[in-house]
């Protein structure tokens, strides 16, 4: 294992698929997930216990999409939690969150059940995102300055702001927007978010993190303690994360280049050397388009949603489907 320690750091990165489930997805470590969720709810509710439930759910009909959760848990009071770590920007992430909670709510009432008993358990979607949920940050909605990284969503009356239904909620964390320094960590949630963002670069438990809560993370997460099989899985997960980020960034640059080339073509075409300009611009556009097609193909082979590939590359859905 000494071979891998040098380039993997000392602790397993929780922002990988392996790391997320390694720390939070195991029955014997569930105290970590309980503590993390309680920090997000901050007294709104107290979670005393969790039971892990199946991650895959088929639809009631053949044509319905199967859903796969990162984590799916039931609290001691019957409340349902979906916990997702999302690494790459997804244009319809909010739609996905609503769809996931809707599917679980739909499962609560048996098909064909008669009567007026529509009692439902509480359902919460928790999303830890490695992107700005508002895309490029151009949203017209003004985020709370103290916590621009935290979305705490519930059904409420738009006029009075009163909660209309208190058994459905969405709590989202945009990690790139969390930039607090150690001296600025005021709450347990602050400490958790700092840990999630920086654990992979740490070499010990820092004094500004509560040892009673985070000691287990540092005890479990040492890469030197992983089995050979766990180490291989972690390396594969880390590589997948880095490859996906690289492809996504390339696609984004290709889309920008394609847009720039098209704009250059339009501008040059208005000049005096119209024929030469058009030829040059078309060459630039064709080169950018070729790169976009190559990137889109790589994205498609990785299984990323076509809608996301289209947004990242600037290509149409039809063009991508033909690849």
mmCIF file of C-alpha atoms in Angstrom:
data_model
loop_
_atom_site.group_PDB
_atom_site.id
_atom_site.type_symbol
_atom_site.label_atom_id
_atom_site.label_comp_id
_atom_site.label_asym_id
_atom_site.label_seq_id
_atom_site.Cartn_x
_atom_site.Cartn_y
_atom_site.Cartn_z
ATOM 1 C CA UNK A 1 0.000 0.000 0.000
ATOM 2 C CA UNK A 2 2.981 2.311 0.405
ATOM 3 C CA UNK A 3 2.834 2.707 -3.360
ATOM 4 C CA UNK A 4 -0.436 4.620 -3.149
ATOM 5 C CA UNK A 5 -0.033 6.759 -0.024
ATOM 6 C CA UNK A 6 2.118 9.346 -1.768
ATOM 7 C CA UNK A 7 -0.478 10.459 -4.284
ATOM 8 C CA UNK A 8 -3.641 9.730 -2.292
ATOM 9 C CA UNK A 9 -2.940 11.816 0.802
ATOM 10 C CA UNK A 10 -3.565 10.525 4.310
ATOM 11 C CA UNK A 11 -7.374 10.417 4.496
ATOM 12 C CA UNK A 12 -10.098 9.116 2.193
ATOM 13 C CA UNK A 13 -11.799 11.969 0.346
ATOM 14 C CA UNK A 14 -15.524 12.039 1.307
ATOM 15 C CA UNK A 15 -16.293 13.838 -1.980
ATOM 16 C CA UNK A 16 -15.814 10.610 -3.942
ATOM 17 C CA UNK A 17 -18.511 7.997 -4.358
ATOM 18 C CA UNK A 18 -16.423 5.493 -2.393
ATOM 19 C CA UNK A 19 -15.586 7.989 0.345
ATOM 20 C CA UNK A 20 -19.154 9.216 0.762
ATOM 21 C CA UNK A 21 -20.484 5.693 1.312
ATOM 22 C CA UNK A 22 -17.412 4.640 3.291
ATOM 23 C CA UNK A 23 -18.018 7.299 5.942
ATOM 24 C CA UNK A 24 -21.814 7.647 5.869
ATOM 25 C CA UNK A 25 -23.276 4.529 4.258
ATOM 26 C CA UNK A 26 -22.392 1.800 6.747
ATOM 27 C CA UNK A 27 -24.481 0.601 9.658
ATOM 28 C CA UNK A 28 -21.547 0.512 12.076
ATOM 29 C CA UNK A 29 -20.683 4.157 11.277
ATOM 30 C CA UNK A 30 -24.229 5.522 11.236
ATOM 31 C CA UNK A 31 -23.494 7.861 14.139
ATOM 32 C CA UNK A 32 -21.544 9.959 11.608
ATOM 33 C CA UNK A 33 -24.579 10.381 9.353
ATOM 34 C CA UNK A 34 -26.814 11.069 12.359
ATOM 35 C CA UNK A 35 -24.461 13.799 13.595
ATOM 36 C CA UNK A 36 -24.162 15.297 10.115
ATOM 37 C CA UNK A 37 -27.928 15.431 9.569
ATOM 38 C CA UNK A 38 -28.508 16.915 13.018
ATOM 39 C CA UNK A 39 -26.034 19.680 12.184
ATOM 40 C CA UNK A 40 -28.069 20.547 9.072
ATOM 41 C CA UNK A 41 -31.403 20.527 10.910
ATOM 42 C CA UNK A 42 -29.850 22.559 13.751
ATOM 43 C CA UNK A 43 -32.573 21.798 16.325
ATOM 44 C CA UNK A 44 -35.437 21.869 13.811
ATOM 45 C CA UNK A 45 -35.626 18.157 14.544
ATOM 46 C CA UNK A 46 -33.419 15.713 16.453
ATOM 47 C CA UNK A 47 -32.500 12.443 14.749
ATOM 48 C CA UNK A 48 -31.717 9.757 17.315
ATOM 49 C CA UNK A 49 -31.392 6.719 15.057
ATOM 50 C CA UNK A 50 -31.378 5.668 11.397
ATOM 51 C CA UNK A 51 -32.056 2.492 9.445
ATOM 52 C CA UNK A 52 -30.518 2.032 6.015
ATOM 53 C CA UNK A 53 -32.977 1.129 3.283
ATOM 54 C CA UNK A 54 -32.618 -0.185 -0.317
ATOM 55 C CA UNK A 55 -30.957 2.247 -2.735
ATOM 56 C CA UNK A 56 -32.652 1.066 -5.942
ATOM 57 C CA UNK A 57 -36.349 1.510 -6.672
ATOM 58 C CA UNK A 58 -38.130 0.291 -9.783
ATOM 59 C CA UNK A 59 -41.209 2.048 -11.108
ATOM 60 C CA UNK A 60 -44.730 0.678 -10.780
ATOM 61 C CA UNK A 61 -44.859 0.425 -14.548
ATOM 62 C CA UNK A 62 -42.299 -0.859 -17.034
ATOM 63 C CA UNK A 63 -41.908 2.530 -18.699
ATOM 64 C CA UNK A 64 -41.169 4.302 -15.397
ATOM 65 C CA UNK A 65 -37.536 5.193 -14.737
ATOM 66 C CA UNK A 66 -35.681 3.277 -12.044
ATOM 67 C CA UNK A 67 -34.159 5.527 -9.392
ATOM 68 C CA UNK A 68 -30.925 4.860 -7.502
ATOM 69 C CA UNK A 69 -30.150 6.863 -4.374
ATOM 70 C CA UNK A 70 -26.712 7.435 -2.865
ATOM 71 C CA UNK A 71 -28.162 6.895 0.611
ATOM 72 C CA UNK A 72 -31.732 6.158 1.706
ATOM 73 C CA UNK A 73 -32.550 6.053 5.425
ATOM 74 C CA UNK A 74 -35.530 5.935 7.789
ATOM 75 C CA UNK A 75 -35.392 7.868 11.064
ATOM 76 C CA UNK A 76 -36.629 6.605 14.420
ATOM 77 C CA UNK A 77 -39.860 8.606 14.000
ATOM 78 C CA UNK A 78 -40.526 7.182 10.526
ATOM 79 C CA UNK A 79 -39.140 10.150 8.609
ATOM 80 C CA UNK A 80 -37.494 9.399 5.269
ATOM 81 C CA UNK A 81 -34.122 10.802 4.184
ATOM 82 C CA UNK A 82 -32.573 10.760 0.717
ATOM 83 C CA UNK A 83 -28.941 11.872 0.903
ATOM 84 C CA UNK A 84 -27.094 12.616 -2.358
ATOM 85 C CA UNK A 85 -23.537 13.674 -3.183
ATOM 86 C CA UNK A 86 -23.562 15.306 -6.639
ATOM 87 C CA UNK A 87 -20.139 15.950 -8.153
ATOM 88 C CA UNK A 88 -20.952 17.505 -11.539
ATOM 89 C CA UNK A 89 -23.345 20.276 -12.511
ATOM 90 C CA UNK A 90 -26.716 18.941 -13.620
ATOM 91 C CA UNK A 91 -29.085 21.333 -15.334
ATOM 92 C CA UNK A 92 -32.219 19.648 -14.009
ATOM 93 C CA UNK A 93 -30.944 18.816 -10.531
ATOM 94 C CA UNK A 94 -33.918 20.506 -8.853
ATOM 95 C CA UNK A 95 -36.279 18.459 -11.017
ATOM 96 C CA UNK A 96 -34.407 15.324 -10.010
ATOM 97 C CA UNK A 97 -34.672 16.165 -6.309
ATOM 98 C CA UNK A 98 -38.445 16.706 -6.589
ATOM 99 C CA UNK A 99 -38.832 13.522 -8.653
ATOM 100 C CA UNK A 100 -36.934 11.456 -6.079
ATOM 101 C CA UNK A 101 -39.033 12.694 -3.172
ATOM 102 C CA UNK A 102 -42.227 12.263 -5.196
ATOM 103 C CA UNK A 103 -41.382 8.643 -5.933
ATOM 104 C CA UNK A 104 -40.895 7.899 -2.233
ATOM 105 C CA UNK A 105 -44.070 9.736 -1.242
ATOM 106 C CA UNK A 106 -45.990 7.790 -3.879
ATOM 107 C CA UNK A 107 -44.767 4.526 -2.334
ATOM 108 C CA UNK A 108 -46.219 5.367 1.079
ATOM 109 C CA UNK A 109 -49.843 4.623 0.158
ATOM 110 C CA UNK A 110 -50.691 1.135 -1.010
ATOM 111 C CA UNK A 111 -52.195 0.962 -4.505
ATOM 112 C CA UNK A 112 -55.952 0.561 -4.409
ATOM 113 C CA UNK A 113 -56.236 1.590 -0.769
ATOM 114 C CA UNK A 114 -59.648 3.043 -0.018
ATOM 115 C CA UNK A 115 -60.704 5.716 2.433
ATOM 116 C CA UNK A 116 -59.540 9.203 3.332
ATOM 117 C CA UNK A 117 -56.416 8.261 5.277
ATOM 118 C CA UNK A 118 -53.639 10.108 3.493
ATOM 119 C CA UNK A 119 -51.248 10.338 6.416
ATOM 120 C CA UNK A 120 -47.668 10.559 5.136
ATOM 121 C CA UNK A 121 -44.290 10.460 6.884
ATOM 122 C CA UNK A 122 -41.835 13.336 6.685
ATOM 123 C CA UNK A 123 -39.627 13.189 3.577
ATOM 124 C CA UNK A 124 -36.352 15.104 3.232
ATOM 125 C CA UNK A 125 -33.881 15.406 0.385
ATOM 126 C CA UNK A 126 -30.323 16.269 1.421
ATOM 127 C CA UNK A 127 -27.970 17.312 -1.390
ATOM 128 C CA UNK A 128 -24.233 17.938 -1.060
ATOM 129 C CA UNK A 129 -23.230 19.616 -4.310
ATOM 130 C CA UNK A 130 -19.812 20.328 -5.774
ATOM 131 C CA UNK A 131 -21.213 23.101 -7.954
ATOM 132 C CA UNK A 132 -23.240 26.282 -7.715
ATOM 133 C CA UNK A 133 -26.872 25.196 -8.020
ATOM 134 C CA UNK A 134 -27.675 28.473 -9.766
ATOM 135 C CA UNK A 135 -25.311 27.551 -12.604
ATOM 136 C CA UNK A 136 -23.065 30.524 -13.352
ATOM 137 C CA UNK A 137 -24.450 32.466 -10.430
ATOM 138 C CA UNK A 138 -26.656 34.668 -12.601
ATOM 139 C CA UNK A 139 -29.830 33.853 -10.686
ATOM 140 C CA UNK A 140 -32.005 36.843 -9.854
ATOM 141 C CA UNK A 141 -32.628 35.399 -6.398
ATOM 142 C CA UNK A 142 -30.568 37.101 -3.714
ATOM 143 C CA UNK A 143 -28.981 34.488 -1.450
ATOM 144 C CA UNK A 144 -28.564 35.057 2.282
ATOM 145 C CA UNK A 145 -25.145 36.679 2.645
ATOM 146 C CA UNK A 146 -24.231 34.798 5.822
ATOM 147 C CA UNK A 147 -24.907 31.383 4.259
ATOM 148 C CA UNK A 148 -25.044 31.658 0.445
ATOM 149 C CA UNK A 149 -24.039 27.998 0.260
ATOM 150 C CA UNK A 150 -27.105 26.693 2.158
ATOM 151 C CA UNK A 151 -30.532 26.133 0.598
ATOM 152 C CA UNK A 152 -33.222 25.328 3.168
ATOM 153 C CA UNK A 153 -36.405 24.743 1.167
ATOM 154 C CA UNK A 154 -39.974 23.983 2.258
ATOM 155 C CA UNK A 155 -43.498 24.447 0.891
ATOM 156 C CA UNK A 156 -44.730 27.821 2.085
ATOM 157 C CA UNK A 157 -47.306 30.534 1.359
ATOM 158 C CA UNK A 158 -45.676 33.042 -1.016
ATOM 159 C CA UNK A 159 -47.448 35.998 0.582
ATOM 160 C CA UNK A 160 -47.184 35.267 4.290
ATOM 161 C CA UNK A 161 -44.028 33.100 4.128
ATOM 162 C CA UNK A 162 -45.758 30.695 6.510
ATOM 163 C CA UNK A 163 -44.982 26.999 6.125
ATOM 164 C CA UNK A 164 -47.842 25.344 4.243
ATOM 165 C CA UNK A 165 -46.644 21.750 4.660
ATOM 166 C CA UNK A 166 -43.921 20.904 7.154
ATOM 167 C CA UNK A 167 -43.317 17.265 6.215
ATOM 168 C CA UNK A 168 -41.422 17.823 2.959
ATOM 169 C CA UNK A 169 -38.079 19.592 2.852
ATOM 170 C CA UNK A 170 -34.943 20.047 0.780
ATOM 171 C CA UNK A 171 -31.606 20.980 2.289
ATOM 172 C CA UNK A 172 -28.836 21.637 -0.237
ATOM 173 C CA UNK A 173 -25.211 22.567 0.348
ATOM 174 C CA UNK A 174 -23.149 24.117 -2.469
ATOM 175 C CA UNK A 175 -19.590 23.365 -1.328
ATOM 176 C CA UNK A 176 -17.845 25.745 -3.788
ATOM 177 C CA UNK A 177 -19.683 28.636 -2.123
ATOM 178 C CA UNK A 178 -18.508 27.604 1.350
ATOM 179 C CA UNK A 179 -15.277 29.556 1.845
ATOM 180 C CA UNK A 180 -15.079 29.990 5.615
ATOM 181 C CA UNK A 181 -11.680 29.908 7.283
ATOM 182 C CA UNK A 182 -11.041 28.018 10.577
ATOM 183 C CA UNK A 183 -11.556 31.133 12.712
ATOM 184 C CA UNK A 184 -14.963 31.695 11.069
ATOM 185 C CA UNK A 185 -16.443 28.288 11.961
ATOM 186 C CA UNK A 186 -19.262 29.173 14.343
ATOM 187 C CA UNK A 187 -21.546 26.120 14.183
ATOM 188 C CA UNK A 188 -21.210 22.353 13.993
ATOM 189 C CA UNK A 189 -22.541 22.553 10.427
ATOM 190 C CA UNK A 190 -19.686 24.931 9.579
ATOM 191 C CA UNK A 191 -17.228 22.376 10.932
ATOM 192 C CA UNK A 192 -18.803 19.553 8.925
ATOM 193 C CA UNK A 193 -18.687 21.513 5.675
ATOM 194 C CA UNK A 194 -15.089 22.552 6.263
ATOM 195 C CA UNK A 195 -14.217 18.911 6.893
ATOM 196 C CA UNK A 196 -15.970 17.681 3.743
ATOM 197 C CA UNK A 197 -14.165 20.263 1.641
ATOM 198 C CA UNK A 198 -10.674 19.895 3.129
ATOM 199 C CA UNK A 199 -10.315 16.420 4.686
ATOM 200 C CA UNK A 200 -8.419 14.998 1.700
ATOM 201 C CA UNK A 201 -5.643 17.582 2.203
ATOM 202 C CA UNK A 202 -5.346 17.282 6.007
ATOM 203 C CA UNK A 203 -2.690 15.270 7.828
ATOM 204 C CA UNK A 204 -4.286 15.240 11.307
ATOM 205 C CA UNK A 205 -7.397 16.272 13.250
ATOM 206 C CA UNK A 206 -7.061 20.071 13.695
ATOM 207 C CA UNK A 207 -7.772 21.628 17.073
ATOM 208 C CA UNK A 208 -10.615 23.780 15.718
ATOM 209 C CA UNK A 209 -12.756 20.695 14.964
ATOM 210 C CA UNK A 210 -14.681 19.076 17.811
ATOM 211 C CA UNK A 211 -12.789 15.867 18.573
ATOM 212 C CA UNK A 212 -15.866 14.199 20.125
ATOM 213 C CA UNK A 213 -17.743 14.465 16.810
ATOM 214 C CA UNK A 214 -14.988 14.214 14.216
ATOM 215 C CA UNK A 215 -12.503 11.904 15.927
ATOM 216 C CA UNK A 216 -14.141 8.832 14.380
ATOM 217 C CA UNK A 217 -13.813 10.301 10.864
ATOM 218 C CA UNK A 218 -10.042 10.676 11.277
ATOM 219 C CA UNK A 219 -9.768 7.254 12.893
ATOM 220 C CA UNK A 220 -11.665 5.488 10.098
ATOM 221 C CA UNK A 221 -10.430 7.519 7.166
ATOM 222 C CA UNK A 222 -6.714 6.769 7.211
ATOM 223 C CA UNK A 223 -5.817 5.367 3.814
ATOM 224 C CA UNK A 224 -3.133 3.209 5.401
ATOM 225 C CA UNK A 225 -5.875 1.252 7.210
ATOM 226 C CA UNK A 226 -7.802 0.337 4.054
ATOM 227 C CA UNK A 227 -7.791 -3.257 2.874
ATOM 228 C CA UNK A 228 -6.278 -3.931 -0.534
ATOM 229 C CA UNK A 229 -9.765 -4.282 -1.997
ATOM 230 C CA UNK A 230 -10.941 -1.026 -0.408
ATOM 231 C CA UNK A 231 -7.842 0.768 -1.653
ATOM 232 C CA UNK A 232 -8.459 -0.409 -5.215
ATOM 233 C CA UNK A 233 -12.087 0.711 -5.015
ATOM 234 C CA UNK A 234 -11.064 4.096 -3.656
ATOM 235 C CA UNK A 235 -8.451 4.634 -6.352
ATOM 236 C CA UNK A 236 -10.996 3.746 -9.034
ATOM 237 C CA UNK A 237 -13.555 6.119 -7.491
ATOM 238 C CA UNK A 238 -11.002 8.921 -7.266
ATOM 239 C CA UNK A 239 -9.968 8.389 -10.890
ATOM 240 C CA UNK A 240 -13.597 8.433 -12.029
ATOM 241 C CA UNK A 241 -14.168 11.709 -10.174
ATOM 242 C CA UNK A 242 -11.101 13.340 -11.714
ATOM 243 C CA UNK A 243 -11.871 12.013 -15.212
ATOM 244 C CA UNK A 244 -15.462 13.245 -15.015
ATOM 245 C CA UNK A 245 -14.315 16.693 -13.895
ATOM 246 C CA UNK A 246 -11.738 16.818 -16.691
ATOM 247 C CA UNK A 247 -14.246 15.820 -19.370
ATOM 248 C CA UNK A 248 -16.828 18.251 -18.024
ATOM 249 C CA UNK A 249 -14.329 21.134 -17.994
ATOM 250 C CA UNK A 250 -13.207 20.267 -21.531
ATOM 251 C CA UNK A 251 -16.815 20.207 -22.670
ATOM 252 C CA UNK A 252 -17.438 23.580 -21.089
ATOM 253 C CA UNK A 253 -14.396 25.069 -22.801
ATOM 254 C CA UNK A 254 -15.426 23.513 -26.120
ATOM 255 C CA UNK A 255 -18.871 25.028 -25.826
ATOM 256 C CA UNK A 256 -17.361 28.438 -25.086
ATOM 257 C CA UNK A 257 -14.954 28.082 -28.011
ATOM 258 C CA UNK A 258 -17.772 27.120 -30.351
ATOM 259 C CA UNK A 259 -19.791 30.138 -29.270
ATOM 260 C CA UNK A 260 -16.760 32.403 -29.688
ATOM 261 C CA UNK A 261 -16.069 31.043 -33.175
ATOM 262 C CA UNK A 262 -19.670 31.575 -34.240
ATOM 263 C CA UNK A 263 -19.557 35.137 -32.951
ATOM 264 C CA UNK A 264 -16.261 35.737 -34.723
ATOM 265 C CA UNK A 265 -17.723 34.377 -37.945
ATOM 266 C CA UNK A 266 -20.662 36.760 -37.760
ATOM 267 C CA UNK A 267 -18.426 39.722 -36.975
ATOM 268 C CA UNK A 268 -15.852 39.036 -39.650
ATOM 269 C CA UNK A 269 -18.517 38.419 -42.260
ATOM 270 C CA UNK A 270 -19.513 42.059 -41.931
ATOM 271 C CA UNK A 271 -16.003 43.262 -42.821
ATOM 272 C CA UNK A 272 -14.624 44.202 -46.225
ATOM 273 C CA UNK A 273 -12.672 40.969 -46.687
ATOM 274 C CA UNK A 274 -15.901 39.036 -46.472
ATOM 275 C CA UNK A 275 -14.844 35.919 -48.350
ATOM 276 C CA UNK A 276 -11.564 35.490 -46.452
ATOM 277 C CA UNK A 277 -13.177 36.229 -43.131
ATOM 278 C CA UNK A 278 -15.917 33.691 -43.648
ATOM 279 C CA UNK A 279 -13.404 31.024 -44.583
ATOM 280 C CA UNK A 280 -11.278 31.718 -41.522
ATOM 281 C CA UNK A 281 -14.272 31.841 -39.204
ATOM 282 C CA UNK A 282 -15.713 28.646 -40.627
ATOM 283 C CA UNK A 283 -12.378 26.937 -40.043
ATOM 284 C CA UNK A 284 -12.335 28.072 -36.422
ATOM 285 C CA UNK A 285 -15.935 27.022 -35.921
ATOM 286 C CA UNK A 286 -15.335 23.628 -37.505
ATOM 287 C CA UNK A 287 -12.343 22.995 -35.261
ATOM 288 C CA UNK A 288 -14.320 23.924 -32.158
ATOM 289 C CA UNK A 289 -17.236 21.797 -33.340
ATOM 290 C CA UNK A 290 -14.968 18.782 -33.865
ATOM 291 C CA UNK A 291 -13.629 19.161 -30.328
ATOM 292 C CA UNK A 292 -17.167 19.499 -28.976
ATOM 293 C CA UNK A 293 -18.212 16.286 -30.763
ATOM 294 C CA UNK A 294 -15.225 14.397 -29.358
ATOM 295 C CA UNK A 295 -15.965 15.624 -25.854
ATOM 296 C CA UNK A 296 -19.678 14.836 -26.169
ATOM 297 C CA UNK A 297 -18.872 11.304 -27.280
ATOM 298 C CA UNK A 298 -16.626 10.782 -24.252
ATOM 299 C CA UNK A 299 -19.342 12.166 -21.966
ATOM 300 C CA UNK A 300 -21.940 9.868 -23.528
ATOM 301 C CA UNK A 301 -19.736 6.815 -23.040
ATOM 302 C CA UNK A 302 -19.456 7.740 -19.353
ATOM 303 C CA UNK A 303 -23.246 7.616 -19.105
ATOM 304 C CA UNK A 304 -23.842 11.292 -18.341
ATOM 305 C CA UNK A 305 -27.319 12.700 -19.143
ATOM 306 C CA UNK A 306 -27.655 13.886 -22.738
ATOM 307 C CA UNK A 307 -29.261 17.137 -21.580
ATOM 308 C CA UNK A 308 -26.158 17.917 -19.490
ATOM 309 C CA UNK A 309 -23.854 17.034 -22.384
ATOM 310 C CA UNK A 310 -25.816 19.360 -24.645
ATOM 311 C CA UNK A 311 -25.533 22.215 -22.171
ATOM 312 C CA UNK A 312 -21.808 21.684 -21.673
ATOM 313 C CA UNK A 313 -20.826 21.324 -25.332
ATOM 314 C CA UNK A 314 -23.305 23.573 -27.098
ATOM 315 C CA UNK A 315 -24.405 20.671 -29.333
ATOM 316 C CA UNK A 316 -28.040 19.778 -29.849
ATOM 317 C CA UNK A 317 -29.628 16.727 -28.220
ATOM 318 C CA UNK A 318 -30.195 15.273 -31.702
ATOM 319 C CA UNK A 319 -26.502 15.594 -32.598
ATOM 320 C CA UNK A 320 -25.441 13.863 -29.386
ATOM 321 C CA UNK A 321 -27.930 11.020 -29.787
ATOM 322 C CA UNK A 322 -26.395 10.211 -33.189
ATOM 323 C CA UNK A 323 -22.881 9.786 -31.748
#
